[in-house]
Amino acid sequence: MIQLTSLPIDIEAVIDCVKAPETGAVDVFIGTTRDQTAGRKVTALEYETYEPMALKVMERVAGEAGGRWSLGRIAIVHRIGRLNVGEASVIIAVSSAHRAEAFEACRFLIDKLKQEVPIWKREFFADGSVEWSGQTPESAPARGGL
Amino acid sequence: MTIRLRLFAVAKDLAGFHEKHIELPDASTAGDVLAHLANIDSRFSRWGSCMRLAVNQEYVGPDHKLCHDDEVAVIPPVSGG
């Protein structure tokens, strides 16, 4: 299950879809929206995506995980649109025969998602300001370009 | 050639549009798109080093040669999760 959704994520349904009789472990990562960033109070968040590419990249990283570890099933579901503080923004669930593979693959998938998948978070602060989250030219390592 | 340019997040805010068809000289590269944007708004020069480019929904390097009708996206630092 690889999905982007504007509706609240049904965590139980995502976990159920990776369970299989031949697997003995399910590892789950749930990312939730924080109420502060660098000490500033956050009141709401909004996620934007480049949907067709995001789905392609999610499929690709799931394929990479499947190539590295012996896994049962993989689910990656990311929320898009406006969220309140404390809601689940992303769920990754991985099943495998034994726990080590599920733990490692789950960590790999959330790390890759945060580096590669074209999704952007915008935070709405209590002071009224609205900012895109993440690196800026001042904080980012040089990557070529202009 | 004509390309379909798509901008997201801070790139969209800097340029003031989300999507547009633009004309580029033949043999243009993906990196030329960032140069084109820097002419629209000079802040792109500052951001250029951390924006990535995607052609037809795959990441490419700045030297990637563009073709007529390509969909070129400017991908600011991602922040999903």
mmCIF file of N, CA, C and O in Angstrom, chain A residues 30-99:
data_model
loop_
_atom_site.group_PDB
_atom_site.id
_atom_site.type_symbol
_atom_site.label_atom_id
_atom_site.label_comp_id
_atom_site.label_asym_id
_atom_site.label_seq_id
_atom_site.Cartn_x
_atom_site.Cartn_y
_atom_site.Cartn_z
ATOM 1 N N ILE A 30 5.128 5.844 13.132
ATOM 2 C CA ILE A 30 4.074 6.852 12.995
ATOM 3 C C ILE A 30 4.689 8.214 13.242
ATOM 4 O O ILE A 30 5.233 8.465 14.322
ATOM 5 N N GLY A 31 4.645 9.057 12.235
ATOM 6 C CA GLY A 31 5.109 10.432 12.397
ATOM 7 C C GLY A 31 3.914 11.297 12.750
ATOM 8 O O GLY A 31 2.874 11.217 12.097
ATOM 9 N N THR A 32 4.050 12.127 13.793
ATOM 10 C CA THR A 32 2.931 12.989 14.194
ATOM 11 C C THR A 32 3.374 14.450 14.197
ATOM 12 O O THR A 32 4.564 14.744 14.310
ATOM 13 N N THR A 33 2.424 15.332 14.077
ATOM 14 C CA THR A 33 2.734 16.756 13.958
ATOM 15 C C THR A 33 2.983 17.359 15.353
ATOM 16 O O THR A 33 2.179 17.184 16.254
ATOM 17 N N ARG A 34 4.115 18.062 15.455
ATOM 18 C CA ARG A 34 4.552 18.658 16.731
ATOM 19 C C ARG A 34 3.922 20.028 16.974
ATOM 20 O O ARG A 34 3.623 20.736 16.021
ATOM 21 N N ASP A 35 3.836 20.403 18.245
ATOM 22 C CA ASP A 35 3.231 21.708 18.569
ATOM 23 C C ASP A 35 4.265 22.825 18.671
ATOM 24 O O ASP A 35 3.934 23.941 19.036
ATOM 25 N N GLN A 36 5.522 22.522 18.368
ATOM 26 C CA GLN A 36 6.524 23.598 18.389
ATOM 27 C C GLN A 36 7.691 23.238 17.476
ATOM 28 O O GLN A 36 7.979 22.075 17.239
ATOM 29 N N THR A 37 8.330 24.290 16.942
ATOM 30 C CA THR A 37 9.550 24.135 16.148
ATOM 31 C C THR A 37 10.521 25.195 16.632
ATOM 32 O O THR A 37 10.193 26.379 16.631
ATOM 33 N N ALA A 38 11.693 24.736 17.069
ATOM 34 C CA ALA A 38 12.724 25.644 17.581
ATOM 35 C C ALA A 38 12.150 26.621 18.615
ATOM 36 O O ALA A 38 12.449 27.819 18.596
ATOM 37 N N GLY A 39 11.285 26.091 19.472
ATOM 38 C CA GLY A 39 10.759 26.905 20.572
ATOM 39 C C GLY A 39 9.587 27.793 20.202
ATOM 40 O O GLY A 39 9.039 28.486 21.054
ATOM 41 N N ARG A 40 9.171 27.774 18.928
ATOM 42 C CA ARG A 40 8.021 28.607 18.503
ATOM 43 C C ARG A 40 6.781 27.734 18.427
ATOM 44 O O ARG A 40 6.810 26.646 17.854
ATOM 45 N N LYS A 41 5.676 28.239 18.939
ATOM 46 C CA LYS A 41 4.447 27.449 18.995
ATOM 47 C C LYS A 41 3.812 27.316 17.611
ATOM 48 O O LYS A 41 3.608 28.303 16.911
ATOM 49 N N VAL A 42 3.521 26.067 17.245
ATOM 50 C CA VAL A 42 2.881 25.759 15.962
ATOM 51 C C VAL A 42 1.406 25.446 16.224
ATOM 52 O O VAL A 42 1.085 24.678 17.130
ATOM 53 N N THR A 43 0.522 26.050 15.410
ATOM 54 C CA THR A 43 -0.915 25.824 15.627
ATOM 55 C C THR A 43 -1.523 24.881 14.591
ATOM 56 O O THR A 43 -2.539 24.247 14.838
ATOM 57 N N ALA A 44 -0.923 24.806 13.393
ATOM 58 C CA ALA A 44 -1.431 23.913 12.343
ATOM 59 C C ALA A 44 -0.325 23.703 11.316
ATOM 60 O O ALA A 44 0.677 24.441 11.302
ATOM 61 N N LEU A 45 -0.498 22.682 10.491
ATOM 62 C CA LEU A 45 0.496 22.379 9.463
ATOM 63 C C LEU A 45 -0.209 22.041 8.165
ATOM 64 O O LEU A 45 -1.372 21.633 8.172
ATOM 65 N N GLU A 46 0.518 22.209 7.075
ATOM 66 C CA GLU A 46 -0.044 21.861 5.773
ATOM 67 C C GLU A 46 1.034 21.171 4.951
ATOM 68 O O GLU A 46 2.166 21.644 4.888
ATOM 69 N N TYR A 47 0.663 20.048 4.343
ATOM 70 C CA TYR A 47 1.597 19.328 3.485
ATOM 71 C C TYR A 47 1.178 19.471 2.030
ATOM 72 O O TYR A 47 0.005 19.271 1.691
ATOM 73 N N GLU A 48 2.157 19.826 1.193
ATOM 74 C CA GLU A 48 1.942 19.909 -0.252
ATOM 75 C C GLU A 48 2.758 18.807 -0.908
ATOM 76 O O GLU A 48 3.807 18.415 -0.377
ATOM 77 N N THR A 49 2.314 18.295 -2.043
ATOM 78 C CA THR A 49 3.094 17.259 -2.729
ATOM 79 C C THR A 49 3.045 17.443 -4.234
ATOM 80 O O THR A 49 2.152 18.123 -4.762
ATOM 81 N N TYR A 50 4.008 16.840 -4.883
ATOM 82 C CA TYR A 50 4.005 16.672 -6.344
ATOM 83 C C TYR A 50 3.567 15.220 -6.509
ATOM 84 O O TYR A 50 4.390 14.319 -6.524
ATOM 85 N N GLU A 51 2.249 15.020 -6.555
ATOM 86 C CA GLU A 51 1.691 13.691 -6.320
ATOM 87 C C GLU A 51 2.226 12.579 -7.221
ATOM 88 O O GLU A 51 2.666 11.539 -6.711
ATOM 89 N N PRO A 52 2.210 12.728 -8.556
ATOM 90 C CA PRO A 52 2.647 11.578 -9.368
ATOM 91 C C PRO A 52 4.104 11.203 -9.094
ATOM 92 O O PRO A 52 4.453 10.016 -9.060
ATOM 93 N N MET A 53 4.945 12.219 -8.877
ATOM 94 C CA MET A 53 6.348 11.903 -8.599
ATOM 95 C C MET A 53 6.512 11.332 -7.200
ATOM 96 O O MET A 53 7.289 10.396 -6.984
ATOM 97 N N ALA A 54 5.787 11.867 -6.235
ATOM 98 C CA ALA A 54 5.888 11.356 -4.862
ATOM 99 C C ALA A 54 5.519 9.869 -4.830
ATOM 100 O O ALA A 54 6.208 9.060 -4.201
ATOM 101 N N LEU A 55 4.448 9.496 -5.537
ATOM 102 C CA LEU A 55 4.046 8.085 -5.561
ATOM 103 C C LEU A 55 5.125 7.225 -6.220
ATOM 104 O O LEU A 55 5.445 6.136 -5.743
ATOM 105 N N LYS A 56 5.724 7.742 -7.302
ATOM 106 C CA LYS A 56 6.805 6.999 -7.980
ATOM 107 C C LYS A 56 7.992 6.793 -7.046
ATOM 108 O O LYS A 56 8.572 5.711 -6.991
ATOM 109 N N VAL A 57 8.387 7.859 -6.334
ATOM 110 C CA VAL A 57 9.557 7.762 -5.462
ATOM 111 C C VAL A 57 9.253 6.834 -4.277
ATOM 112 O O VAL A 57 10.106 6.042 -3.854
ATOM 113 N N MET A 58 8.021 6.910 -3.756
ATOM 114 C CA MET A 58 7.641 5.998 -2.665
ATOM 115 C C MET A 58 7.706 4.543 -3.145
ATOM 116 O O MET A 58 8.196 3.660 -2.435
ATOM 117 N N GLU A 59 7.216 4.283 -4.351
ATOM 118 C CA GLU A 59 7.300 2.923 -4.919
ATOM 119 C C GLU A 59 8.762 2.491 -5.064
ATOM 120 O O GLU A 59 9.116 1.350 -4.781
ATOM 121 N N ARG A 60 9.595 3.426 -5.525
ATOM 122 C CA ARG A 60 11.012 3.095 -5.743
ATOM 123 C C ARG A 60 11.707 2.752 -4.424
ATOM 124 O O ARG A 60 12.416 1.746 -4.334
ATOM 125 N N VAL A 61 11.492 3.553 -3.384
ATOM 126 C CA VAL A 61 12.183 3.267 -2.118
ATOM 127 C C VAL A 61 11.636 1.982 -1.482
ATOM 128 O O VAL A 61 12.394 1.227 -0.865
ATOM 129 N N ALA A 62 10.345 1.713 -1.685
ATOM 130 C CA ALA A 62 9.791 0.438 -1.189
ATOM 131 C C ALA A 62 10.470 -0.718 -1.920
ATOM 132 O O ALA A 62 10.822 -1.741 -1.311
ATOM 133 N N GLY A 63 10.693 -0.554 -3.231
ATOM 134 C CA GLY A 63 11.387 -1.579 -4.013
ATOM 135 C C GLY A 63 12.826 -1.771 -3.539
ATOM 136 O O GLY A 63 13.327 -2.902 -3.460
ATOM 137 N N GLU A 64 13.482 -0.661 -3.194
ATOM 138 C CA GLU A 64 14.864 -0.752 -2.679
ATOM 139 C C GLU A 64 14.894 -1.531 -1.364
ATOM 140 O O GLU A 64 15.770 -2.362 -1.146
ATOM 141 N N ALA A 65 13.931 -1.246 -0.502
ATOM 142 C CA ALA A 65 13.878 -1.961 0.788
ATOM 143 C C ALA A 65 13.635 -3.449 0.552
ATOM 144 O O ALA A 65 14.267 -4.302 1.190
ATOM 145 N N GLY A 66 12.741 -3.747 -0.395
ATOM 146 C CA GLY A 66 12.447 -5.148 -0.722
ATOM 147 C C GLY A 66 13.654 -5.875 -1.283
ATOM 148 O O GLY A 66 13.784 -7.096 -1.134
ATOM 149 N N GLY A 67 14.554 -5.114 -1.937
ATOM 150 C CA GLY A 67 15.775 -5.715 -2.478
ATOM 151 C C GLY A 67 16.845 -5.935 -1.418
ATOM 152 O O GLY A 67 17.696 -6.820 -1.555
ATOM 153 N N ARG A 68 16.820 -5.112 -0.372
ATOM 154 C CA ARG A 68 17.866 -5.205 0.665
ATOM 155 C C ARG A 68 17.544 -6.197 1.754
ATOM 156 O O ARG A 68 18.445 -6.768 2.358
ATOM 157 N N TRP A 69 16.263 -6.326 2.095
ATOM 158 C CA TRP A 69 15.862 -7.201 3.195
ATOM 159 C C TRP A 69 14.796 -8.176 2.714
ATOM 160 O O TRP A 69 14.068 -7.887 1.758
ATOM 161 N N SER A 70 14.708 -9.286 3.388
ATOM 162 C CA SER A 70 13.661 -10.249 3.085
ATOM 163 C C SER A 70 12.402 -9.813 3.840
ATOM 164 O O SER A 70 12.307 -9.992 5.057
ATOM 165 N N LEU A 71 11.466 -9.211 3.117
ATOM 166 C CA LEU A 71 10.294 -8.621 3.759
ATOM 167 C C LEU A 71 9.014 -9.288 3.297
ATOM 168 O O LEU A 71 8.973 -9.896 2.221
ATOM 169 N N GLY A 72 7.987 -9.129 4.113
ATOM 170 C CA GLY A 72 6.660 -9.554 3.698
ATOM 171 C C GLY A 72 6.032 -8.439 2.873
ATOM 172 O O GLY A 72 6.235 -8.348 1.674
ATOM 173 N N ARG A 73 5.330 -7.535 3.539
ATOM 174 C CA ARG A 73 4.651 -6.439 2.833
ATOM 175 C C ARG A 73 5.093 -5.090 3.393
ATOM 176 O O ARG A 73 5.526 -5.005 4.544
ATOM 177 N N ILE A 74 4.912 -4.059 2.563
ATOM 178 C CA ILE A 74 5.296 -2.688 2.948
ATOM 179 C C ILE A 74 4.103 -1.767 2.731
ATOM 180 O O ILE A 74 3.436 -1.851 1.694
ATOM 181 N N ALA A 75 3.861 -0.887 3.687
ATOM 182 C CA ALA A 75 2.852 0.165 3.500
ATOM 183 C C ALA A 75 3.485 1.510 3.832
ATOM 184 O O ALA A 75 4.185 1.649 4.842
ATOM 185 N N ILE A 76 3.272 2.481 2.960
ATOM 186 C CA ILE A 76 3.708 3.863 3.221
ATOM 187 C C ILE A 76 2.512 4.752 2.902
ATOM 188 O O ILE A 76 2.051 4.788 1.761
ATOM 189 N N VAL A 77 2.012 5.447 3.916
ATOM 190 C CA VAL A 77 0.863 6.340 3.717
ATOM 191 C C VAL A 77 1.228 7.707 4.284
ATOM 192 O O VAL A 77 1.619 7.817 5.456
ATOM 193 N N HIS A 78 1.128 8.746 3.464
ATOM 194 C CA HIS A 78 1.452 10.105 3.910
ATOM 195 C C HIS A 78 0.228 10.986 3.751
ATOM 196 O O HIS A 78 -0.459 10.936 2.739
ATOM 197 N N ARG A 79 -0.012 11.774 4.743
ATOM 198 C CA ARG A 79 -1.143 12.715 4.744
ATOM 199 C C ARG A 79 -0.755 13.979 3.978
ATOM 200 O O ARG A 79 0.384 14.450 4.073
ATOM 201 N N ILE A 80 -1.711 14.550 3.256
ATOM 202 C CA ILE A 80 -1.520 15.778 2.484
ATOM 203 C C ILE A 80 -2.615 16.763 2.895
ATOM 204 O O ILE A 80 -3.712 16.353 3.275
ATOM 205 N N GLY A 81 -2.309 18.052 2.770
ATOM 206 C CA GLY A 81 -3.318 19.062 3.123
ATOM 207 C C GLY A 81 -3.110 19.557 4.550
ATOM 208 O O GLY A 81 -2.038 19.402 5.121
ATOM 209 N N ARG A 82 -4.155 20.160 5.098
ATOM 210 C CA ARG A 82 -4.028 20.817 6.399
ATOM 211 C C ARG A 82 -4.240 19.826 7.542
ATOM 212 O O ARG A 82 -5.188 19.042 7.511
ATOM 213 N N LEU A 83 -3.361 19.881 8.541
ATOM 214 C CA LEU A 83 -3.449 18.999 9.713
ATOM 215 C C LEU A 83 -3.416 19.827 10.984
ATOM 216 O O LEU A 83 -2.773 20.879 11.032
ATOM 217 N N ASN A 84 -4.064 19.312 12.008
ATOM 218 C CA ASN A 84 -3.926 19.906 13.335
ATOM 219 C C ASN A 84 -2.709 19.305 14.017
ATOM 220 O O ASN A 84 -2.198 18.258 13.613
ATOM 221 N N VAL A 85 -2.259 19.953 15.077
ATOM 222 C CA VAL A 85 -1.165 19.426 15.879
ATOM 223 C C VAL A 85 -1.592 18.089 16.493
ATOM 224 O O VAL A 85 -2.746 17.925 16.894
ATOM 225 N N GLY A 86 -0.659 17.128 16.508
ATOM 226 C CA GLY A 86 -0.931 15.841 17.145
ATOM 227 C C GLY A 86 -1.512 14.785 16.223
ATOM 228 O O GLY A 86 -1.708 13.649 16.634
ATOM 229 N N GLU A 87 -1.760 15.129 14.978
ATOM 230 C CA GLU A 87 -2.289 14.133 14.035
ATOM 231 C C GLU A 87 -1.144 13.348 13.398
ATOM 232 O O GLU A 87 -0.008 13.818 13.312
ATOM 233 N N ALA A 88 -1.471 12.155 12.908
ATOM 234 C CA ALA A 88 -0.473 11.346 12.202
ATOM 235 C C ALA A 88 -0.294 11.893 10.793
ATOM 236 O O ALA A 88 -1.258 12.018 10.042
ATOM 237 N N SER A 89 0.959 12.234 10.452
ATOM 238 C CA SER A 89 1.240 12.739 9.104
ATOM 239 C C SER A 89 1.768 11.641 8.194
ATOM 240 O O SER A 89 1.627 11.720 6.982
ATOM 241 N N VAL A 90 2.392 10.621 8.777
ATOM 242 C CA VAL A 90 2.934 9.527 7.964
ATOM 243 C C VAL A 90 2.910 8.232 8.771
ATOM 244 O O VAL A 90 3.131 8.247 9.986
ATOM 245 N N ILE A 91 2.593 7.145 8.068
ATOM 246 C CA ILE A 91 2.653 5.809 8.676
ATOM 247 C C ILE A 91 3.469 4.926 7.748
ATOM 248 O O ILE A 91 3.197 4.873 6.538
ATOM 249 N N ILE A 92 4.446 4.231 8.308
ATOM 250 C CA ILE A 92 5.173 3.209 7.563
ATOM 251 C C ILE A 92 5.021 1.914 8.341
ATOM 252 O O ILE A 92 5.271 1.873 9.550
ATOM 253 N N ALA A 93 4.582 0.869 7.665
ATOM 254 C CA ALA A 93 4.450 -0.440 8.305
ATOM 255 C C ALA A 93 5.134 -1.475 7.421
ATOM 256 O O ALA A 93 4.996 -1.441 6.194
ATOM 257 N N VAL A 94 5.915 -2.328 8.055
ATOM 258 C CA VAL A 94 6.679 -3.350 7.331
ATOM 259 C C VAL A 94 6.516 -4.673 8.059
ATOM 260 O O VAL A 94 6.669 -4.738 9.286
ATOM 261 N N SER A 95 6.217 -5.730 7.316
ATOM 262 C CA SER A 95 6.179 -7.058 7.938
ATOM 263 C C SER A 95 7.321 -7.899 7.392
ATOM 264 O O SER A 95 7.813 -7.675 6.279
ATOM 265 N N SER A 96 7.769 -8.831 8.235
ATOM 266 C CA SER A 96 8.832 -9.750 7.816
ATOM 267 C C SER A 96 8.732 -10.996 8.685
ATOM 268 O O SER A 96 7.995 -11.028 9.683
ATOM 269 N N ALA A 97 9.488 -12.037 8.294
ATOM 270 C CA ALA A 97 9.435 -13.291 9.042
ATOM 271 C C ALA A 97 9.960 -13.077 10.459
ATOM 272 O O ALA A 97 9.410 -13.615 11.423
ATOM 273 N N HIS A 98 11.038 -12.275 10.583
ATOM 274 C CA HIS A 98 11.646 -12.028 11.894
ATOM 275 C C HIS A 98 11.838 -10.532 12.107
ATOM 276 O O HIS A 98 11.880 -9.772 11.146
ATOM 277 N N ARG A 99 12.000 -10.108 13.362
ATOM 278 C CA ARG A 99 11.905 -8.677 13.660
ATOM 279 C C ARG A 99 13.033 -7.819 13.105
ATOM 280 O O ARG A 99 12.816 -6.661 12.769
#
